[in-house]
């Protein structure tokens, strides 16, 4: 079976996406084709088999913008495979990585340089030499990369079946884990993409109204978007416009998928990444991925401020406890949670050893962190009774306002 068939149809043919009982995806033999384009399309009666897939090896991550990946690439010395939407985006990201991390760290391939040594190396040996390979969809179908050093795959905003194709370029060995980065897209991004697809849909529907004179003019001025769906066919006595049926099916399903996302987000307050993980069968990994998302510094700081304020207000009455085998579990738990917030904000480990159950974040460092986020609180550790090993954590409101 061709992988392209799955890209176009399988996920939609076999799995109905429902929102409040409404089926937004039609069966393959009932495509929602505009009336004025129906006579141009012969609907094939084809059976597609859905092959089971296990994506439990994926460690899902979330990123907002490609630029935010550069810092992660600098820290993570393993190989990266990054898919991008356009040549412009890929070229800019490749330039930024090489300027910051070294001239030969990243390589960019696309449809126009398929004859390059990099591309030939991938086809021949299923590997690439550079630490970071950036690519458009030119390799997402039928190209395998069997490289144990490749541990990170970055996906753009796309559909479930195309994501599966991109993830599948990395061939997995038994027990291997891979970080897969999903783009965190806002509702407005989904809405804009939906409008874009509707516009393409409308242009395709209009072709059936063209006369012969108009067809000639149309062919001379055809835009790239339309070329994906329409081509000229010479019958011997006249030129007619033909519809690329598979491309049109994909347009139909892509549009329907975006509609599905908009409905889920507005009705159930879901997210694009959550929906992707649901259809990969790993929804239980979403919360951890969300907590560790790569976000702009201001957004990370706002989130850390909210999380730390909740931690402090939840424990505003303080913690007093007797040691258990020489340590204080509730105070230690508080310390570990504060450390997690710090690490998510700063993307680095704090200089404490909170894994050692007898130690915790020092009072000085904790208050420095609280103050850096502009929160009007302070903490204080006290030893109430050394003989009975009673320790307390006191949390107080201060007069300091947000910076």
Short mmCIF file of N, CA and C in Angstrom, two decimals, residues 315-395:
data_model
loop_
_atom_site.label_atom_id
_atom_site.label_comp_id
_atom_site.label_asym_id
_atom_site.label_seq_id
_atom_site.Cartn_x
_atom_site.Cartn_y
_atom_site.Cartn_z
N UNK A 315 -0.55 27.20 50.44
CA UNK A 315 0.16 26.88 51.69
C UNK A 315 0.31 28.11 52.59
N UNK A 316 -0.59 29.08 52.43
CA UNK A 316 -0.47 30.34 53.14
C UNK A 316 -0.51 30.16 54.66
N UNK A 317 -1.15 29.11 55.12
CA UNK A 317 -1.20 28.85 56.58
C UNK A 317 0.07 28.20 57.10
N UNK A 318 1.01 27.95 56.21
CA UNK A 318 2.29 27.39 56.62
C UNK A 318 2.26 25.88 56.75
N UNK A 319 3.43 25.32 56.97
CA UNK A 319 3.58 23.87 57.14
C UNK A 319 4.40 23.64 58.40
N UNK A 320 3.87 22.85 59.28
CA UNK A 320 4.60 22.44 60.49
C UNK A 320 4.55 20.93 60.57
N UNK A 321 5.70 20.29 60.69
CA UNK A 321 5.70 18.83 60.73
C UNK A 321 6.88 18.28 61.52
N UNK A 322 6.69 17.07 61.99
CA UNK A 322 7.74 16.34 62.70
C UNK A 322 8.51 15.53 61.67
N UNK A 323 9.81 15.44 61.86
CA UNK A 323 10.63 14.73 60.87
C UNK A 323 10.26 13.25 60.81
N UNK A 324 10.38 12.70 59.62
CA UNK A 324 10.15 11.27 59.39
C UNK A 324 11.49 10.68 58.95
N UNK A 325 12.08 9.91 59.83
CA UNK A 325 13.40 9.34 59.54
C UNK A 325 14.40 10.41 59.14
N UNK A 326 14.29 11.57 59.78
CA UNK A 326 15.29 12.61 59.58
C UNK A 326 14.97 13.62 58.49
N UNK A 327 13.78 13.51 57.86
CA UNK A 327 13.45 14.51 56.83
C UNK A 327 11.99 14.91 56.96
N UNK A 328 11.62 15.95 56.22
CA UNK A 328 10.29 16.56 56.35
C UNK A 328 9.57 16.50 55.00
N UNK A 329 8.72 15.49 54.79
CA UNK A 329 8.15 15.23 53.46
C UNK A 329 7.32 16.37 52.88
N UNK A 330 6.51 17.06 53.68
CA UNK A 330 5.66 18.12 53.12
C UNK A 330 6.47 19.34 52.71
N UNK A 331 7.47 19.69 53.54
CA UNK A 331 8.34 20.81 53.19
C UNK A 331 9.18 20.46 51.96
N UNK A 332 9.63 19.21 51.92
CA UNK A 332 10.38 18.76 50.76
C UNK A 332 9.50 18.82 49.50
N UNK A 333 8.25 18.40 49.60
CA UNK A 333 7.32 18.44 48.46
C UNK A 333 7.12 19.87 47.97
N UNK A 334 6.99 20.81 48.90
CA UNK A 334 6.87 22.23 48.55
C UNK A 334 8.12 22.70 47.80
N UNK A 335 9.28 22.29 48.30
CA UNK A 335 10.55 22.70 47.70
C UNK A 335 10.70 22.14 46.29
N UNK A 336 10.33 20.88 46.11
CA UNK A 336 10.43 20.25 44.80
C UNK A 336 9.50 20.95 43.80
N UNK A 337 8.28 21.29 44.25
CA UNK A 337 7.34 21.97 43.34
C UNK A 337 7.87 23.35 42.93
N UNK A 338 8.47 24.08 43.87
CA UNK A 338 9.05 25.38 43.53
C UNK A 338 10.19 25.21 42.54
N UNK A 339 10.99 24.17 42.73
CA UNK A 339 12.10 23.90 41.83
C UNK A 339 11.59 23.59 40.41
N UNK A 340 10.50 22.84 40.29
CA UNK A 340 9.92 22.52 38.98
C UNK A 340 9.49 23.79 38.26
N UNK A 341 8.89 24.72 38.98
CA UNK A 341 8.46 25.98 38.38
C UNK A 341 9.66 26.77 37.90
N UNK A 342 10.73 26.78 38.69
CA UNK A 342 11.96 27.49 38.32
C UNK A 342 12.56 26.91 37.03
N UNK A 343 12.63 25.58 36.97
CA UNK A 343 13.25 24.91 35.82
C UNK A 343 12.45 25.17 34.55
N UNK A 344 11.13 25.11 34.62
CA UNK A 344 10.29 25.37 33.45
C UNK A 344 10.47 26.80 32.94
N UNK A 345 10.66 27.74 33.86
CA UNK A 345 10.83 29.13 33.48
C UNK A 345 12.20 29.37 32.86
N UNK A 346 13.24 28.88 33.50
CA UNK A 346 14.61 29.21 33.10
C UNK A 346 15.28 28.17 32.20
N UNK A 347 14.59 27.03 31.98
CA UNK A 347 15.11 25.97 31.12
C UNK A 347 16.48 25.50 31.59
N UNK A 348 16.73 25.51 32.90
CA UNK A 348 17.98 24.99 33.44
C UNK A 348 17.74 24.56 34.88
N UNK A 349 18.63 23.71 35.39
CA UNK A 349 18.50 23.17 36.73
C UNK A 349 18.96 24.20 37.76
N UNK A 350 18.21 24.30 38.86
CA UNK A 350 18.59 25.18 39.95
C UNK A 350 19.79 24.58 40.67
N UNK A 351 20.60 25.40 41.31
CA UNK A 351 21.80 24.89 41.96
C UNK A 351 21.49 24.42 43.38
N UNK A 352 20.57 23.47 43.46
CA UNK A 352 20.26 22.82 44.74
C UNK A 352 20.17 21.32 44.48
N UNK A 353 20.10 20.56 45.53
CA UNK A 353 20.00 19.11 45.40
C UNK A 353 18.71 18.64 46.05
N UNK A 354 17.59 18.99 45.39
CA UNK A 354 16.31 18.67 46.02
C UNK A 354 16.01 17.18 45.98
N UNK A 355 16.79 16.41 45.18
CA UNK A 355 16.55 14.97 45.14
C UNK A 355 16.93 14.35 46.48
N UNK A 356 17.89 14.95 47.14
CA UNK A 356 18.27 14.52 48.48
C UNK A 356 17.14 14.93 49.43
N UNK A 357 16.44 13.95 49.99
CA UNK A 357 15.24 14.24 50.77
C UNK A 357 15.52 15.05 52.04
N UNK A 358 16.75 15.18 52.45
CA UNK A 358 17.05 15.93 53.66
C UNK A 358 17.37 17.39 53.36
N UNK A 359 17.28 17.77 52.09
CA UNK A 359 17.60 19.15 51.73
C UNK A 359 16.45 19.77 50.96
N UNK A 360 16.43 21.08 50.92
CA UNK A 360 15.39 21.79 50.19
C UNK A 360 15.96 23.13 49.74
N UNK A 361 15.17 23.85 48.95
CA UNK A 361 15.61 25.16 48.49
C UNK A 361 15.85 26.05 49.69
N UNK A 362 16.97 26.75 49.69
CA UNK A 362 17.27 27.62 50.83
C UNK A 362 16.27 28.77 50.88
N UNK A 363 16.09 29.30 52.08
CA UNK A 363 15.18 30.43 52.28
C UNK A 363 15.60 31.61 51.40
N UNK A 364 16.90 31.86 51.32
CA UNK A 364 17.40 32.99 50.54
C UNK A 364 17.07 32.84 49.06
N UNK A 365 17.35 31.65 48.49
CA UNK A 365 17.11 31.44 47.07
C UNK A 365 15.62 31.45 46.76
N UNK A 366 14.83 30.88 47.64
CA UNK A 366 13.38 30.86 47.43
C UNK A 366 12.83 32.28 47.38
N UNK A 367 13.26 33.12 48.30
CA UNK A 367 12.75 34.50 48.34
C UNK A 367 13.26 35.32 47.15
N UNK A 368 14.46 35.04 46.69
CA UNK A 368 14.97 35.71 45.49
C UNK A 368 14.09 35.37 44.28
N UNK A 369 13.71 34.11 44.17
CA UNK A 369 12.87 33.67 43.05
C UNK A 369 11.48 34.31 43.14
N UNK A 370 10.90 34.31 44.34
CA UNK A 370 9.58 34.91 44.53
C UNK A 370 9.61 36.40 44.16
N UNK A 371 10.65 37.08 44.62
CA UNK A 371 10.77 38.52 44.34
C UNK A 371 10.99 38.78 42.85
N UNK A 372 11.75 37.89 42.17
CA UNK A 372 12.02 38.10 40.74
C UNK A 372 10.75 38.04 39.91
N UNK A 373 9.72 37.35 40.41
CA UNK A 373 8.45 37.26 39.71
C UNK A 373 7.46 38.33 40.18
N UNK A 374 7.92 39.21 41.08
CA UNK A 374 7.09 40.32 41.52
C UNK A 374 5.93 39.91 42.41
N UNK A 375 6.07 38.80 43.13
CA UNK A 375 4.98 38.34 44.00
C UNK A 375 5.16 38.87 45.42
N UNK A 376 4.09 39.32 46.06
CA UNK A 376 4.17 39.92 47.41
C UNK A 376 4.16 38.88 48.52
N UNK A 377 5.14 37.97 48.49
CA UNK A 377 5.22 36.92 49.50
C UNK A 377 6.67 36.73 49.91
N UNK A 378 6.84 36.10 51.06
CA UNK A 378 8.17 35.65 51.48
C UNK A 378 8.00 34.38 52.30
N UNK A 379 9.05 33.57 52.36
CA UNK A 379 8.97 32.35 53.16
C UNK A 379 10.07 32.38 54.23
N UNK A 380 9.84 31.60 55.28
CA UNK A 380 10.81 31.52 56.37
C UNK A 380 10.75 30.13 56.96
N UNK A 381 11.94 29.52 57.12
CA UNK A 381 12.05 28.23 57.78
C UNK A 381 12.39 28.46 59.25
N UNK A 382 11.80 27.71 60.13
CA UNK A 382 12.14 27.81 61.55
C UNK A 382 12.22 26.41 62.16
N UNK A 383 13.14 26.26 63.15
CA UNK A 383 13.23 25.03 63.92
C UNK A 383 12.56 25.28 65.26
N UNK A 384 11.38 24.76 65.46
CA UNK A 384 10.65 25.03 66.69
C UNK A 384 11.21 24.26 67.87
N UNK A 385 11.60 23.01 67.63
CA UNK A 385 12.06 22.17 68.74
C UNK A 385 13.07 21.17 68.19
N UNK A 386 14.33 21.43 68.44
CA UNK A 386 15.37 20.55 67.90
C UNK A 386 15.33 19.16 68.49
N UNK A 387 14.88 19.04 69.75
CA UNK A 387 14.85 17.73 70.39
C UNK A 387 13.82 16.81 69.74
N UNK A 388 12.66 17.37 69.38
CA UNK A 388 11.61 16.55 68.75
C UNK A 388 11.66 16.66 67.23
N UNK A 389 12.64 17.43 66.71
CA UNK A 389 12.83 17.61 65.28
C UNK A 389 11.55 18.08 64.59
N UNK A 390 11.01 19.19 65.10
CA UNK A 390 9.85 19.83 64.48
C UNK A 390 10.34 21.03 63.67
N UNK A 391 9.95 21.10 62.42
CA UNK A 391 10.34 22.22 61.56
C UNK A 391 9.08 22.82 60.96
N UNK A 392 9.14 24.11 60.68
CA UNK A 392 7.98 24.78 60.07
C UNK A 392 8.42 25.64 58.89
N UNK A 393 7.49 25.80 57.97
CA UNK A 393 7.66 26.70 56.83
C UNK A 393 6.57 27.76 56.95
N UNK A 394 6.96 29.00 57.09
CA UNK A 394 6.02 30.10 57.24
C UNK A 394 5.99 30.92 55.95
N UNK A 395 4.79 31.21 55.45
CA UNK A 395 4.61 32.02 54.24
C UNK A 395 3.86 33.29 54.62
#
